Amino acid sequence: MVSGRLPRPTKLKILAGEPNKDRINENEPEAPPGRPPMPERFNDSKVGKVAWENLLDALEALGILSPVYAHALEVYTDTYIQYRSAVDAVNKYGAVLPNGDSFKRNPYVTEMHMNKASLIKLQAEFGLTPSSLSRISVPGAEKALDALDELMRA
């Protein structure tokens, strides 16, 4: 396994205005554009349905949405649902729970932090973190930011 940073996709490098043309992979396969269908199980989850649609809207606005990414998008949405569920549980029961004469950390706090870390990594893969967005310059970027804001509020 190669160590170091994961390479950025060529499309994101071009959108960011990569100054070194030798770093652009001319032979990188290009994923066909399009919206993957939402997995049916997300129809039963308001959070999942909204997260799926907002994520697809954000990627579509950046011009990097493809049905090829359906499984990665599904993993992201599953992780987001689990994250929101853990956040709701922490808000309901608190970060610390009584345990006899002492207290213990709510297990949902750990779950929340693990899912948050996974979400941040997945967002970076798709170019949806603040630092990755700051490197991209595309017409209509306001739409992408609005869709990302909606995703984070869902």
Coordinates of N, CA and C in Angstrom, one line a residue:
M1 N 0.8 -1.2 0.0 CA 0.0 0.0 0.0 C 0.9 1.2 0.0
V2 N 0.5 2.2 -0.8 CA 1.3 3.4 -0.9 C 1.0 4.3 0.3
S3 N 2.0 4.9 0.9 CA 1.8 5.8 2.0 C 1.7 7.2 1.5
G4 N 1.2 8.1 2.4 CA 1.1 9.5 2.0 C -0.3 9.9 1.7
R5 N -0.5 11.1 1.2 CA -1.8 11.6 0.9 C -2.5 10.8 -0.2
L6 N -3.8 10.7 -0.2 CA -4.5 10.2 -1.3 C -4.5 11.2 -2.4
P7 N -4.4 10.7 -3.7 CA -4.4 11.6 -4.8 C -5.8 12.2 -5.0
R8 N -5.8 13.5 -5.3 CA -7.1 14.2 -5.7 C -7.5 13.8 -7.1
P9 N -8.8 13.6 -7.3 CA -9.2 13.2 -8.6 C -8.9 14.4 -9.6
T10 N -8.6 14.0 -10.8 CA -8.1 14.9 -11.8 C -9.2 16.0 -12.1
K11 N -10.4 15.7 -12.1 CA -11.5 16.7 -12.3 C -11.4 17.8 -11.2
L12 N -11.2 17.4 -9.9 CA -11.1 18.4 -8.9 C -9.8 19.2 -9.0
K13 N -8.7 18.6 -9.5 CA -7.5 19.3 -9.7 C -7.7 20.4 -10.8
I14 N -8.4 20.1 -11.9 CA -8.7 21.0 -12.9 C -9.6 22.1 -12.4
L15 N -10.7 21.8 -11.7 CA -11.6 22.8 -11.1 C -10.8 23.7 -10.2
A16 N -9.8 23.2 -9.5 CA -9.1 24.0 -8.5 C -8.0 24.8 -9.3
G17 N -7.8 24.6 -10.5 CA -6.8 25.3 -11.3 C -5.4 24.8 -11.0
E18 N -5.1 23.6 -11.1 CA -3.8 23.0 -10.9 C -2.8 23.7 -11.8
P19 N -1.8 24.3 -11.2 CA -0.8 25.1 -12.0 C 0.2 24.1 -12.6
N20 N 0.5 23.0 -12.1 CA 1.5 22.0 -12.7 C 0.8 21.0 -13.6
K21 N 0.8 21.3 -14.8 CA 0.1 20.4 -15.8 C 0.6 19.0 -15.8
D22 N 1.8 18.8 -15.4 CA 2.4 17.4 -15.3 C 1.7 16.6 -14.2
R23 N 1.0 17.2 -13.3 CA 0.3 16.5 -12.2 C -1.1 16.1 -12.6
I24 N -1.5 16.5 -13.8 CA -2.9 16.1 -14.3 C -2.8 14.8 -15.1
N25 N -3.5 13.8 -14.6 CA -3.5 12.5 -15.3 C -4.4 12.5 -16.5
E26 N -3.8 12.6 -17.7 CA -4.6 12.6 -18.9 C -5.3 11.3 -19.2
N27 N -4.9 10.2 -18.6 CA -5.4 8.9 -18.9 C -6.4 8.4 -17.8
E28 N -6.8 9.3 -16.9 CA -7.7 8.9 -15.8 C -9.1 8.7 -16.4
P29 N -9.7 7.5 -16.1 CA -11.0 7.2 -16.6 C -12.0 8.2 -16.1
E30 N -12.9 8.6 -17.0 CA -13.9 9.6 -16.6 C -15.3 8.9 -16.4
A31 N -15.8 9.2 -15.2 CA -17.1 8.5 -14.9 C -18.2 9.2 -15.6
P32 N -19.2 8.5 -16.2 CA -20.3 9.1 -16.9 C -21.2 9.9 -16.0
P33 N -21.6 11.1 -16.4 CA -22.4 11.9 -15.5 C -23.8 11.4 -15.4
G34 N -24.5 11.7 -14.3 CA -25.8 11.3 -14.1 C -26.1 11.1 -12.6
R35 N -27.4 11.0 -12.2 CA -27.8 10.8 -10.9 C -28.1 9.3 -10.6
P36 N -27.4 8.7 -9.6 CA -27.8 7.4 -9.3 C -29.1 7.3 -8.6
P37 N -29.9 6.2 -8.8 CA -31.2 6.1 -8.1 C -30.9 6.0 -6.6
M38 N -31.8 6.6 -5.8 CA -31.8 6.5 -4.3 C -32.2 5.0 -3.9
P39 N -31.4 4.4 -3.1 CA -31.8 3.1 -2.6 C -33.2 3.2 -1.9
E40 N -34.0 2.2 -2.1 CA -35.4 2.2 -1.6 C -35.5 2.3 -0.1
R41 N -34.5 1.8 0.6 CA -34.6 1.8 2.1 C -34.5 3.2 2.6
F42 N -34.0 4.2 1.9 CA -33.9 5.5 2.3 C -35.3 6.2 2.3
N43 N -36.2 5.6 1.5 CA -37.6 6.2 1.5 C -38.2 6.2 2.9
D44 N -37.8 5.2 3.7 CA -38.4 5.1 5.1 C -37.7 6.0 6.1
S45 N -36.7 6.7 5.7 CA -35.9 7.6 6.6 C -36.0 9.0 6.1
K46 N -36.6 9.9 6.8 CA -36.6 11.3 6.4 C -35.2 11.9 6.3
V47 N -34.4 11.6 7.3 CA -33.0 12.0 7.4 C -32.3 11.5 6.2
G48 N -32.4 10.2 5.9 CA -31.7 9.6 4.8 C -32.1 10.1 3.4
K49 N -33.4 10.3 3.3 CA -33.9 10.8 2.0 C -33.4 12.2 1.7
V50 N -33.5 13.1 2.7 CA -33.0 14.5 2.6 C -31.5 14.5 2.4
A51 N -30.8 13.7 3.2 CA -29.3 13.7 3.0 C -28.9 13.2 1.6
W52 N -29.5 12.2 1.1 CA -29.2 11.7 -0.2 C -29.4 12.7 -1.3
E53 N -30.6 13.4 -1.2 CA -30.9 14.4 -2.2 C -30.0 15.6 -2.1
N54 N -29.7 16.0 -0.9 CA -28.8 17.2 -0.8 C -27.4 16.9 -1.2
L55 N -26.9 15.7 -0.9 CA -25.6 15.3 -1.3 C -25.5 15.2 -2.8
L56 N -26.5 14.6 -3.5 CA -26.5 14.6 -4.9 C -26.6 15.9 -5.5
D57 N -27.4 16.8 -5.0 CA -27.4 18.2 -5.5 C -26.1 18.9 -5.4
A58 N -25.4 18.7 -4.3 CA -24.1 19.4 -4.1 C -23.1 18.8 -5.1
L59 N -23.0 17.5 -5.3 CA -22.1 16.9 -6.3 C -22.5 17.3 -7.7
E60 N -23.7 17.4 -8.0 CA -24.2 17.8 -9.3 C -23.8 19.2 -9.6
A61 N -23.9 20.1 -8.6 CA -23.6 21.5 -8.8 C -22.1 21.6 -9.1
L62 N -21.3 20.7 -8.5 CA -19.8 20.7 -8.7 C -19.4 20.0 -10.0
G63 N -20.4 19.3 -10.6 CA -20.1 18.7 -11.9 C -19.4 17.3 -11.7
I64 N -19.5 16.7 -10.6 CA -18.8 15.5 -10.3 C -19.7 14.3 -9.9
L65 N -21.0 14.5 -10.2 CA -21.9 13.4 -9.8 C -21.9 12.4 -10.9
S66 N -21.9 11.1 -10.5 CA -22.0 10.0 -11.5 C -22.6 8.8 -10.8
P67 N -23.4 8.0 -11.6 CA -23.9 6.7 -11.0 C -22.9 5.8 -10.5
V68 N -21.7 5.9 -11.0 CA -20.5 5.1 -10.6 C -20.3 5.2 -9.1
Y69 N -20.6 6.3 -8.5 CA -20.4 6.6 -7.1 C -21.5 6.1 -6.2
A70 N -22.5 5.4 -6.7 CA -23.7 5.1 -6.0 C -23.4 4.4 -4.7
H71 N -22.5 3.5 -4.6 CA -22.2 2.7 -3.4 C -21.5 3.6 -2.4
A72 N -20.6 4.5 -2.8 CA -19.9 5.4 -1.9 C -21.0 6.4 -1.4
L73 N -21.9 6.9 -2.2 CA -22.9 7.8 -1.7 C -23.9 7.1 -0.7
E74 N -24.1 5.8 -1.0 CA -24.9 5.1 0.0 C -24.2 4.9 1.3
V75 N -23.0 4.6 1.3 CA -22.2 4.5 2.5 C -22.2 5.9 3.3
Y76 N -22.0 7.0 2.5 CA -22.1 8.3 3.1 C -23.4 8.5 3.8
T77 N -24.5 8.2 3.1 CA -25.8 8.4 3.6 C -26.1 7.6 4.8
D78 N -25.7 6.3 4.8 CA -25.9 5.4 6.0 C -25.1 6.0 7.2
T79 N -23.9 6.5 6.9 CA -23.1 7.0 8.0 C -23.7 8.3 8.6
Y80 N -24.3 9.1 7.7 CA -25.0 10.3 8.1 C -26.2 10.0 8.9
I81 N -27.0 9.0 8.6 CA -28.1 8.6 9.3 C -27.7 8.1 10.7
Q82 N -26.6 7.3 10.8 CA -26.1 6.9 12.1 C -25.6 8.0 12.9
Y83 N -25.0 9.0 12.3 CA -24.5 10.2 13.0 C -25.6 11.0 13.6
R84 N -26.6 11.2 12.8 CA -27.8 12.0 13.3 C -28.5 11.3 14.4
S85 N -28.6 10.0 14.3 CA -29.3 9.2 15.3 C -28.5 9.3 16.6
A86 N -27.2 9.2 16.6 CA -26.3 9.3 17.8 C -26.4 10.7 18.4
V87 N -26.5 11.8 17.5 CA -26.6 13.1 18.0 C -27.9 13.3 18.7
D88 N -29.0 12.7 18.2 CA -30.3 12.8 18.8 C -30.3 12.1 20.2
A89 N -29.6 11.0 20.2 CA -29.6 10.2 21.5 C -28.8 11.0 22.6
V90 N -27.7 11.6 22.1 CA -26.9 12.4 23.1 C -27.7 13.6 23.5
N91 N -28.4 14.2 22.6 CA -29.3 15.4 23.0 C -30.4 14.9 24.0
K92 N -30.9 13.8 23.8 CA -32.0 13.3 24.6 C -31.5 12.8 26.0
Y93 N -30.4 12.0 26.1 CA -30.0 11.4 27.3 C -28.8 12.2 28.0
G94 N -28.1 13.0 27.2 CA -26.9 13.7 27.7 C -25.6 13.0 27.4
A95 N -24.5 13.6 27.6 CA -23.2 13.1 27.2 C -22.7 12.1 28.4
V96 N -23.3 12.3 29.6 CA -22.9 11.5 30.7 C -24.1 10.9 31.3
L97 N -24.0 9.6 31.7 CA -25.1 8.9 32.3 C -24.8 8.4 33.7
P98 N -25.8 8.4 34.6 CA -25.5 7.9 35.9 C -25.2 6.4 35.9
N99 N -24.3 6.0 36.8 CA -23.9 4.6 36.8 C -23.7 4.3 38.3
G100 N -24.7 4.0 39.0 CA -24.6 3.8 40.4 C -24.2 5.0 41.2
D101 N -23.1 5.0 41.9 CA -22.6 6.1 42.6 C -21.8 7.1 41.8
S102 N -21.5 6.7 40.5 CA -20.7 7.5 39.7 C -21.4 7.8 38.3
F103 N -20.6 8.2 37.4 CA -21.2 8.5 36.1 C -20.3 7.8 35.0
K104 N -20.9 7.6 33.8 CA -20.1 7.0 32.7 C -20.5 7.8 31.5
R105 N -19.6 7.7 30.5 CA -19.8 8.4 29.2 C -20.9 7.7 28.5
N106 N -21.8 8.4 27.9 CA -22.9 7.9 27.0 C -22.2 7.2 25.8
P107 N -22.5 5.9 25.6 CA -21.9 5.2 24.4 C -22.3 5.9 23.1
Y108 N -23.4 6.7 23.0 CA -23.7 7.4 21.8 C -22.7 8.5 21.5
V109 N -22.1 9.0 22.5 CA -21.0 10.0 22.3 C -19.9 9.4 21.4
T110 N -19.5 8.2 21.8 CA -18.4 7.6 21.0 C -18.9 7.3 19.6
E111 N -20.1 6.8 19.5 CA -20.7 6.5 18.1 C -20.8 7.8 17.3
M112 N -21.2 8.9 17.9 CA -21.3 10.2 17.3 C -20.0 10.6 16.7
H113 N -18.9 10.5 17.5 CA -17.6 11.0 17.1 C -17.0 10.1 16.0
M114 N -17.3 8.8 16.1 CA -16.8 7.9 15.1 C -17.4 8.2 13.7
N115 N -18.7 8.4 13.8 CA -19.5 8.7 12.5 C -19.1 10.0 12.0
K116 N -18.8 11.0 12.8 CA -18.4 12.3 12.4 C -17.1 12.2 11.7
A117 N -16.1 11.5 12.2 CA -14.8 11.3 11.6 C -15.0 10.6 10.2
S118 N -15.8 9.6 10.1 CA -16.1 9.0 8.8 C -16.7 9.9 7.8
L119 N -17.6 10.7 8.3 CA -18.3 11.7 7.4 C -17.3 12.7 6.8
I120 N -16.4 13.2 7.7 CA -15.4 14.2 7.2 C -14.5 13.5 6.2
K121 N -14.1 12.3 6.4 CA -13.3 11.6 5.4 C -14.0 11.4 4.1
L122 N -15.3 11.0 4.1 CA -16.0 10.8 2.9 C -16.3 12.2 2.2
Q123 N -16.5 13.2 3.0 CA -16.7 14.5 2.4 C -15.5 15.0 1.6
A124 N -14.3 14.7 2.2 CA -13.0 15.1 1.6 C -12.9 14.3 0.3
E125 N -13.3 13.0 0.3 CA -13.2 12.2 -1.0 C -14.0 12.8 -2.1
F126 N -15.1 13.4 -1.8 CA -16.0 14.0 -2.8 C -15.7 15.5 -3.0
G127 N -14.8 16.1 -2.3 CA -14.5 17.5 -2.5 C -15.5 18.4 -1.8
L128 N -16.0 17.9 -0.6 CA -17.1 18.7 0.0 C -16.7 19.2 1.4
T129 N -15.4 19.3 1.7 CA -15.0 20.0 2.9 C -14.7 21.4 2.6
P130 N -14.7 22.3 3.6 CA -14.4 23.7 3.4 C -13.0 23.9 2.7
S131 N -12.0 23.1 3.1 CA -10.7 23.3 2.4 C -10.7 22.8 1.0
S132 N -11.4 21.8 0.7 CA -11.5 21.3 -0.7 C -12.4 22.2 -1.6
L133 N -13.4 22.8 -1.0 CA -14.2 23.7 -1.7 C -13.5 25.0 -2.0
S134 N -12.6 25.4 -1.1 CA -11.9 26.7 -1.3 C -10.9 26.6 -2.5
R135 N -10.5 25.4 -2.9 CA -9.6 25.2 -4.0 C -10.3 25.1 -5.3
I136 N -11.7 25.1 -5.3 CA -12.4 24.9 -6.5 C -13.1 26.2 -7.0
S137 N -13.0 26.5 -8.3 CA -13.6 27.7 -8.8 C -14.4 27.2 -10.0
V138 N -15.8 27.2 -9.8 CA -16.6 26.9 -10.9 C -17.8 27.9 -11.0
P139 N -18.3 28.1 -12.2 CA -19.5 28.9 -12.3 C -20.7 28.2 -11.6
G140 N -21.5 29.0 -10.8 CA -22.6 28.4 -10.1 C -22.2 27.8 -8.8
A141 N -21.0 28.1 -8.3 CA -20.6 27.5 -7.0 C -21.5 27.9 -5.9
E142 N -22.2 29.0 -6.0 CA -23.1 29.3 -4.9 C -24.2 28.2 -4.7
K143 N -24.6 27.6 -5.8 CA -25.6 26.5 -5.7 C -25.0 25.4 -5.0
A144 N -23.7 25.1 -5.2 CA -23.1 23.9 -4.5 C -23.0 24.2 -3.0
L145 N -22.6 25.4 -2.7 CA -22.5 25.8 -1.3 C -23.9 25.7 -0.6
D146 N -24.9 26.2 -1.3 CA -26.3 26.1 -0.7 C -26.7 24.7 -0.5
A147 N -26.4 23.8 -1.4 CA -26.8 22.4 -1.3 C -26.0 21.8 -0.2
L148 N -24.7 22.1 0.0 CA -23.9 21.6 1.1 C -24.5 22.1 2.4
D149 N -24.8 23.4 2.5 CA -25.5 23.9 3.7 C -26.7 23.2 4.1
E150 N -27.6 22.9 3.1 CA -28.8 22.1 3.3 C -28.5 20.7 3.9
L151 N -27.4 20.1 3.3 CA -27.0 18.8 3.8 C -26.6 18.8 5.2
M152 N -25.9 19.8 5.6 CA -25.4 19.9 7.0 C -26.5 20.2 8.0
R153 N -27.6 20.9 7.5 CA -28.7 21.2 8.4 C -29.7 20.1 8.4
A154 N -29.6 19.1 7.5 CA -30.7 18.0 7.5 C -30.6 17.2 8.7

